[in-house]
Amino acid sequence: MNAFSLLPLFLVGLAGSVHCIGMCGGIVGALSVGVSAPRPRAVIAIHAVQDSGALRVLAYNGGRIASYMLAGAAAGSLAGAGMVRMASLQIAGYWLANLMLVALGLYLMDAWRGLAQLEAAGNVLWRRVRPLLQPLLPMDTPLKALAVGALWGWVPCGMVYSALLTAMMAGSALHGAAAMAAFGLGTLPTLLGMGLLGARLRQHLQRRRVRIASGLLVLGFGLLGLLRAANGVSLGWLDALCVTPHP
């Protein structure tokens, strides 16, 4: 896995980050402007002061991406341990990863909400993580923001699940972590922008045409991967645009 092969995952994170506004945007906005964060799903309100707001936004996102990388390393290690090396399992995993990208694209466009059900199922994990946030409030220091971000990285999210399936196919813990780092960095511009621009950026990114454009990009990646899987052959230079490595 090289830097160029990580570009599609970065773009998936960038396009999919319009979904992050509902999941993380309130927290990041609270870090910089000192208001109470809204309650997306089972989220608790968070208060923060304006001092060192930018540093706390960076710390929060650093913790979040670190958790993504840890999850990616765990997923990638499955391949390294031989658990997905069987040809049949590799092919099934490849199809599933690209089907998840198709589902994510439709989700971003509000054309199909199936991933919302998957996120609801993941709340079993979140219920175990959420109590750990209580001692970290208010989030008034970069260290607390880092810890909250690390915990928040485990919030049930269909977009993250899509990326994790790709990380699982990466072949090793190192490559899985790199895949999730690329994905996490793709989400970074939006969440940093939320910390600096707040409601103005939120309003722009929640416009229907922005969500549709983002969804179409992710949907295109998924359909391209499915096309390659169905043909069982290389698509030439288009292979570089496939998010999931071919089994």
mmCIF file of C-alpha atoms in Angstrom:
data_model
loop_
_atom_site.group_PDB
_atom_site.id
_atom_site.type_symbol
_atom_site.label_atom_id
_atom_site.label_comp_id
_atom_site.label_asym_id
_atom_site.label_seq_id
_atom_site.Cartn_x
_atom_site.Cartn_y
_atom_site.Cartn_z
ATOM 1 C CA MET A 1 0.000 0.000 0.000
ATOM 2 C CA ASN A 2 1.496 3.323 -1.115
ATOM 3 C CA ALA A 3 0.518 6.933 -0.600
ATOM 4 C CA PHE A 4 -1.331 7.130 -3.915
ATOM 5 C CA SER A 5 -3.467 4.095 -3.092
ATOM 6 C CA LEU A 6 -4.597 5.883 0.077
ATOM 7 C CA LEU A 7 -5.962 8.852 -1.877
ATOM 8 C CA PRO A 8 -9.400 7.274 -2.546
ATOM 9 C CA LEU A 9 -9.835 6.599 1.173
ATOM 10 C CA PHE A 10 -8.893 10.196 1.922
ATOM 11 C CA LEU A 11 -11.514 11.348 -0.584
ATOM 12 C CA VAL A 12 -14.139 9.068 0.965
ATOM 13 C CA GLY A 13 -13.410 10.649 4.348
ATOM 14 C CA LEU A 14 -13.537 14.126 2.820
ATOM 15 C CA ALA A 15 -16.841 13.529 1.028
ATOM 16 C CA GLY A 16 -18.356 11.582 3.900
ATOM 17 C CA SER A 17 -17.452 14.252 6.428
ATOM 18 C CA VAL A 18 -20.758 15.982 5.723
ATOM 19 C CA HIS A 19 -22.137 13.161 7.886
ATOM 20 C CA CYS A 20 -19.646 14.058 10.624
ATOM 21 C CA ILE A 21 -21.425 17.372 11.144
ATOM 22 C CA GLY A 22 -24.260 15.641 12.926
ATOM 23 C CA MET A 23 -22.005 13.252 14.832
ATOM 24 C CA CYS A 24 -19.089 15.486 15.820
ATOM 25 C CA GLY A 25 -19.838 19.000 14.645
ATOM 26 C CA GLY A 26 -21.547 20.110 17.836
ATOM 27 C CA ILE A 27 -18.630 19.020 19.981
ATOM 28 C CA VAL A 28 -16.024 20.687 17.771
ATOM 29 C CA GLY A 29 -18.068 23.868 17.658
ATOM 30 C CA ALA A 30 -18.345 23.869 21.438
ATOM 31 C CA LEU A 31 -14.582 23.533 21.770
ATOM 32 C CA SER A 32 -13.979 26.808 19.992
ATOM 33 C CA VAL A 33 -16.972 29.018 20.690
ATOM 34 C CA GLY A 34 -17.756 27.987 24.244
ATOM 35 C CA VAL A 35 -21.382 26.942 23.799
ATOM 36 C CA SER A 36 -23.195 23.823 24.826
ATOM 37 C CA ALA A 37 -22.926 21.069 22.242
ATOM 38 C CA PRO A 38 -26.176 19.662 20.858
ATOM 39 C CA ARG A 39 -27.164 16.084 21.548
ATOM 40 C CA PRO A 40 -26.796 14.023 18.355
ATOM 41 C CA ARG A 41 -28.137 10.549 19.192
ATOM 42 C CA ALA A 42 -26.963 9.649 22.705
ATOM 43 C CA VAL A 43 -24.488 12.496 23.073
ATOM 44 C CA ILE A 44 -24.120 14.529 26.243
ATOM 45 C CA ALA A 45 -23.810 18.308 26.246
ATOM 46 C CA ILE A 46 -20.258 19.618 26.490
ATOM 47 C CA HIS A 47 -19.167 23.048 27.672
ATOM 48 C CA ALA A 48 -15.846 24.662 26.844
ATOM 49 C CA VAL A 49 -14.186 28.010 27.240
ATOM 50 C CA GLN A 50 -12.698 29.970 24.368
ATOM 51 C CA ASP A 51 -9.104 29.900 25.641
ATOM 52 C CA SER A 52 -6.883 27.636 23.506
ATOM 53 C CA GLY A 53 -9.913 26.682 21.414
ATOM 54 C CA ALA A 54 -7.884 25.879 18.293
ATOM 55 C CA LEU A 55 -5.481 23.701 20.262
ATOM 56 C CA ARG A 56 -8.362 21.793 21.816
ATOM 57 C CA VAL A 57 -9.964 21.272 18.400
ATOM 58 C CA LEU A 58 -6.676 19.827 17.129
ATOM 59 C CA ALA A 59 -6.307 17.647 20.209
ATOM 60 C CA TYR A 60 -9.852 16.310 19.873
ATOM 61 C CA ASN A 61 -9.306 15.387 16.234
ATOM 62 C CA GLY A 62 -5.916 13.873 17.004
ATOM 63 C CA GLY A 63 -7.520 11.568 19.557
ATOM 64 C CA ARG A 64 -10.329 10.671 17.169
ATOM 65 C CA ILE A 65 -7.971 9.764 14.313
ATOM 66 C CA ALA A 66 -5.738 7.799 16.691
ATOM 67 C CA SER A 67 -8.733 5.651 17.612
ATOM 68 C CA TYR A 68 -9.514 5.133 13.935
ATOM 69 C CA MET A 69 -5.934 3.968 13.390
ATOM 70 C CA LEU A 70 -6.121 1.586 16.333
ATOM 71 C CA ALA A 71 -9.337 0.100 14.979
ATOM 72 C CA GLY A 72 -7.764 -0.111 11.515
ATOM 73 C CA ALA A 73 -4.735 -1.925 12.901
ATOM 74 C CA ALA A 74 -7.024 -4.421 14.629
ATOM 75 C CA ALA A 75 -9.021 -4.952 11.438
ATOM 76 C CA GLY A 76 -5.911 -5.242 9.278
ATOM 77 C CA SER A 77 -4.361 -7.729 11.680
ATOM 78 C CA LEU A 78 -7.159 -10.157 10.823
ATOM 79 C CA ALA A 79 -5.648 -10.446 7.369
ATOM 80 C CA GLY A 80 -2.155 -10.614 8.813
ATOM 81 C CA ALA A 81 -3.244 -13.522 11.014
ATOM 82 C CA GLY A 82 -4.577 -15.378 7.999
ATOM 83 C CA MET A 83 -8.236 -15.007 8.950
ATOM 84 C CA VAL A 84 -9.183 -13.482 5.591
ATOM 85 C CA ARG A 85 -6.527 -15.021 3.362
ATOM 86 C CA MET A 86 -8.803 -17.727 1.991
ATOM 87 C CA ALA A 87 -9.825 -16.769 -1.524
ATOM 88 C CA SER A 88 -13.538 -17.109 -0.793
ATOM 89 C CA LEU A 89 -13.293 -14.893 2.285
ATOM 90 C CA GLN A 90 -11.239 -12.297 0.418
ATOM 91 C CA ILE A 91 -13.784 -12.083 -2.375
ATOM 92 C CA ALA A 92 -16.686 -11.864 0.082
ATOM 93 C CA GLY A 93 -14.888 -9.154 2.045
ATOM 94 C CA TYR A 94 -14.157 -7.208 -1.132
ATOM 95 C CA TRP A 95 -17.799 -7.296 -2.218
ATOM 96 C CA LEU A 96 -19.001 -6.347 1.256
ATOM 97 C CA ALA A 97 -16.573 -3.417 1.535
ATOM 98 C CA ASN A 98 -17.720 -1.946 -1.771
ATOM 99 C CA LEU A 99 -21.392 -2.587 -1.020
ATOM 100 C CA MET A 100 -20.862 -0.603 2.180
ATOM 101 C CA LEU A 101 -19.463 2.267 0.105
ATOM 102 C CA VAL A 102 -22.567 2.143 -2.093
ATOM 103 C CA ALA A 103 -24.730 2.193 1.036
ATOM 104 C CA LEU A 104 -22.735 5.117 2.421
ATOM 105 C CA GLY A 105 -23.146 7.074 -0.813
ATOM 106 C CA LEU A 106 -26.906 6.532 -0.736
ATOM 107 C CA TYR A 107 -26.943 7.441 2.963
ATOM 108 C CA LEU A 108 -25.173 10.727 2.345
ATOM 109 C CA MET A 109 -27.722 11.576 -0.348
ATOM 110 C CA ASP A 110 -30.604 10.643 1.973
ATOM 111 C CA ALA A 111 -31.682 8.129 -0.664
ATOM 112 C CA TRP A 112 -31.456 5.115 1.677
ATOM 113 C CA ARG A 113 -31.048 5.118 5.448
ATOM 114 C CA GLY A 114 -29.963 1.522 5.970
ATOM 115 C CA LEU A 115 -26.684 2.520 7.607
ATOM 116 C CA ALA A 116 -28.642 4.281 10.348
ATOM 117 C CA GLN A 117 -29.824 0.860 11.479
ATOM 118 C CA LEU A 118 -26.245 -0.371 11.583
ATOM 119 C CA GLU A 119 -25.254 2.640 13.684
ATOM 120 C CA ALA A 120 -28.127 1.886 16.068
ATOM 121 C CA ALA A 121 -26.826 -1.675 16.465
ATOM 122 C CA GLY A 122 -23.400 -0.259 17.351
ATOM 123 C CA ASN A 123 -24.881 1.605 20.307
ATOM 124 C CA VAL A 124 -24.191 -1.518 22.368
ATOM 125 C CA LEU A 125 -20.498 -0.566 22.269
ATOM 126 C CA TRP A 126 -21.191 3.138 22.752
ATOM 127 C CA ARG A 127 -23.170 2.499 25.946
ATOM 128 C CA ARG A 128 -19.996 1.028 27.429
ATOM 129 C CA VAL A 129 -17.788 3.902 26.283
ATOM 130 C CA ARG A 130 -20.079 6.835 27.131
ATOM 131 C CA PRO A 131 -19.651 6.706 30.959
ATOM 132 C CA LEU A 132 -15.912 7.234 30.479
ATOM 133 C CA LEU A 133 -16.625 10.770 29.228
ATOM 134 C CA GLN A 134 -18.076 12.021 32.497
ATOM 135 C CA PRO A 135 -14.747 12.692 34.291
ATOM 136 C CA LEU A 136 -13.507 14.605 31.216
ATOM 137 C CA LEU A 137 -16.163 17.310 31.381
ATOM 138 C CA PRO A 138 -15.981 20.210 31.012
ATOM 139 C CA MET A 139 -13.523 19.853 28.110
ATOM 140 C CA ASP A 140 -11.446 22.840 29.165
ATOM 141 C CA THR A 141 -7.919 21.562 28.419
ATOM 142 C CA PRO A 142 -6.246 20.067 25.328
ATOM 143 C CA LEU A 143 -5.535 16.867 27.272
ATOM 144 C CA LYS A 144 -9.217 16.398 28.047
ATOM 145 C CA ALA A 145 -10.096 17.141 24.422
ATOM 146 C CA LEU A 146 -7.572 14.519 23.293
ATOM 147 C CA ALA A 147 -9.132 11.928 25.591
ATOM 148 C CA VAL A 148 -12.669 12.789 24.497
ATOM 149 C CA GLY A 149 -11.624 12.526 20.854
ATOM 150 C CA ALA A 150 -10.064 9.118 21.500
ATOM 151 C CA LEU A 151 -13.303 7.902 23.056
ATOM 152 C CA TRP A 152 -15.450 9.564 20.412
ATOM 153 C CA GLY A 153 -13.621 7.565 17.751
ATOM 154 C CA TRP A 154 -15.625 4.549 18.921
ATOM 155 C CA VAL A 155 -19.045 6.157 18.456
ATOM 156 C CA PRO A 156 -21.163 3.954 16.142
ATOM 157 C CA CYS A 157 -20.836 5.387 12.635
ATOM 158 C CA GLY A 158 -21.718 3.720 9.344
ATOM 159 C CA MET A 159 -19.092 5.764 7.535
ATOM 160 C CA VAL A 160 -16.346 4.464 9.822
ATOM 161 C CA TYR A 161 -17.628 0.915 9.437
ATOM 162 C CA SER A 162 -17.273 1.274 5.654
ATOM 163 C CA ALA A 163 -13.667 2.382 6.001
ATOM 164 C CA LEU A 164 -12.893 -0.389 8.488
ATOM 165 C CA LEU A 165 -13.946 -3.060 6.013
ATOM 166 C CA THR A 166 -11.392 -1.624 3.602
ATOM 167 C CA ALA A 167 -8.774 -1.578 6.362
ATOM 168 C CA MET A 168 -9.510 -5.245 7.012
ATOM 169 C CA MET A 169 -8.631 -6.015 3.396
ATOM 170 C CA ALA A 170 -5.382 -4.034 3.608
ATOM 171 C CA GLY A 171 -3.368 -7.122 4.516
ATOM 172 C CA SER A 172 -1.651 -6.153 7.776
ATOM 173 C CA ALA A 173 -2.067 -4.143 10.957
ATOM 174 C CA LEU A 174 0.280 -1.445 9.633
ATOM 175 C CA HIS A 175 -1.597 -1.079 6.355
ATOM 176 C CA GLY A 176 -4.923 -1.156 8.172
ATOM 177 C CA ALA A 177 -3.787 1.681 10.421
ATOM 178 C CA ALA A 178 -2.538 3.628 7.392
ATOM 179 C CA ALA A 179 -5.878 3.160 5.639
ATOM 180 C CA MET A 180 -7.789 4.535 8.611
ATOM 181 C CA ALA A 181 -5.295 7.391 8.998
ATOM 182 C CA ALA A 182 -5.974 8.418 5.395
ATOM 183 C CA PHE A 183 -9.702 8.197 6.006
ATOM 184 C CA GLY A 184 -9.460 10.169 9.256
ATOM 185 C CA LEU A 185 -7.350 12.883 7.652
ATOM 186 C CA GLY A 186 -10.021 13.183 4.980
ATOM 187 C CA THR A 187 -12.582 14.068 7.650
ATOM 188 C CA LEU A 188 -10.218 16.586 9.228
ATOM 189 C CA PRO A 189 -10.793 19.670 7.015
ATOM 190 C CA THR A 190 -14.535 19.704 7.732
ATOM 191 C CA LEU A 191 -14.175 19.245 11.472
ATOM 192 C CA LEU A 192 -11.368 21.785 11.723
ATOM 193 C CA GLY A 193 -13.525 24.158 9.723
ATOM 194 C CA MET A 194 -16.398 23.524 12.119
ATOM 195 C CA GLY A 195 -14.120 24.536 14.955
ATOM 196 C CA LEU A 196 -13.140 27.779 13.248
ATOM 197 C CA LEU A 197 -16.286 28.754 11.350
ATOM 198 C CA GLY A 198 -18.975 26.982 13.350
ATOM 199 C CA ALA A 199 -22.564 27.411 12.196
ATOM 200 C CA ARG A 200 -21.623 29.082 8.907
ATOM 201 C CA LEU A 201 -19.834 25.993 7.625
ATOM 202 C CA ARG A 202 -22.476 23.686 9.074
ATOM 203 C CA GLN A 203 -25.191 25.494 7.141
ATOM 204 C CA HIS A 204 -23.242 25.273 3.892
ATOM 205 C CA LEU A 205 -22.344 21.590 4.161
ATOM 206 C CA GLN A 206 -25.860 20.529 5.066
ATOM 207 C CA ARG A 207 -27.247 21.895 1.809
ATOM 208 C CA ARG A 208 -28.865 19.218 -0.285
ATOM 209 C CA ARG A 209 -26.627 19.739 -3.312
ATOM 210 C CA VAL A 210 -23.508 19.340 -1.189
ATOM 211 C CA ARG A 211 -24.794 16.085 0.313
ATOM 212 C CA ILE A 212 -25.782 14.782 -3.111
ATOM 213 C CA ALA A 213 -22.384 15.636 -4.625
ATOM 214 C CA SER A 214 -20.599 13.976 -1.695
ATOM 215 C CA GLY A 215 -22.829 10.930 -1.881
ATOM 216 C CA LEU A 216 -22.299 10.563 -5.626
ATOM 217 C CA LEU A 217 -18.522 10.593 -5.166
ATOM 218 C CA VAL A 218 -18.622 7.826 -2.550
ATOM 219 C CA LEU A 219 -21.227 5.909 -4.552
ATOM 220 C CA GLY A 220 -18.938 6.094 -7.586
ATOM 221 C CA PHE A 221 -16.063 4.540 -5.647
ATOM 222 C CA GLY A 222 -18.300 1.695 -4.517
ATOM 223 C CA LEU A 223 -19.746 1.018 -7.965
ATOM 224 C CA LEU A 224 -16.281 1.061 -9.514
ATOM 225 C CA GLY A 225 -15.115 -1.522 -7.001
ATOM 226 C CA LEU A 226 -18.146 -3.714 -7.656
ATOM 227 C CA LEU A 227 -17.531 -3.476 -11.391
ATOM 228 C CA ARG A 228 -13.983 -4.713 -10.942
ATOM 229 C CA ALA A 229 -15.189 -7.526 -8.663
ATOM 230 C CA ALA A 230 -17.878 -8.589 -11.139
ATOM 231 C CA ASN A 231 -15.439 -8.680 -14.057
ATOM 232 C CA GLY A 232 -12.675 -10.307 -12.060
ATOM 233 C CA VAL A 233 -10.097 -8.372 -14.053
ATOM 234 C CA SER A 234 -8.063 -5.216 -13.790
ATOM 235 C CA LEU A 235 -9.641 -1.998 -15.043
ATOM 236 C CA GLY A 236 -6.280 -0.475 -15.904
ATOM 237 C CA TRP A 237 -5.668 2.996 -14.537
ATOM 238 C CA LEU A 238 -9.139 2.984 -12.961
ATOM 239 C CA ASP A 239 -7.814 0.496 -10.407
ATOM 240 C CA ALA A 240 -6.082 3.446 -8.758
ATOM 241 C CA LEU A 241 -9.503 4.888 -7.944
ATOM 242 C CA CYS A 242 -10.759 1.753 -6.212
ATOM 243 C CA VAL A 243 -10.886 2.188 -2.453
ATOM 244 C CA THR A 244 -10.551 -1.495 -1.570
ATOM 245 C CA PRO A 245 -7.491 -3.437 -2.795
ATOM 246 C CA HIS A 246 -8.400 -6.301 -5.103
ATOM 247 C CA PRO A 247 -8.217 -9.730 -3.443
#
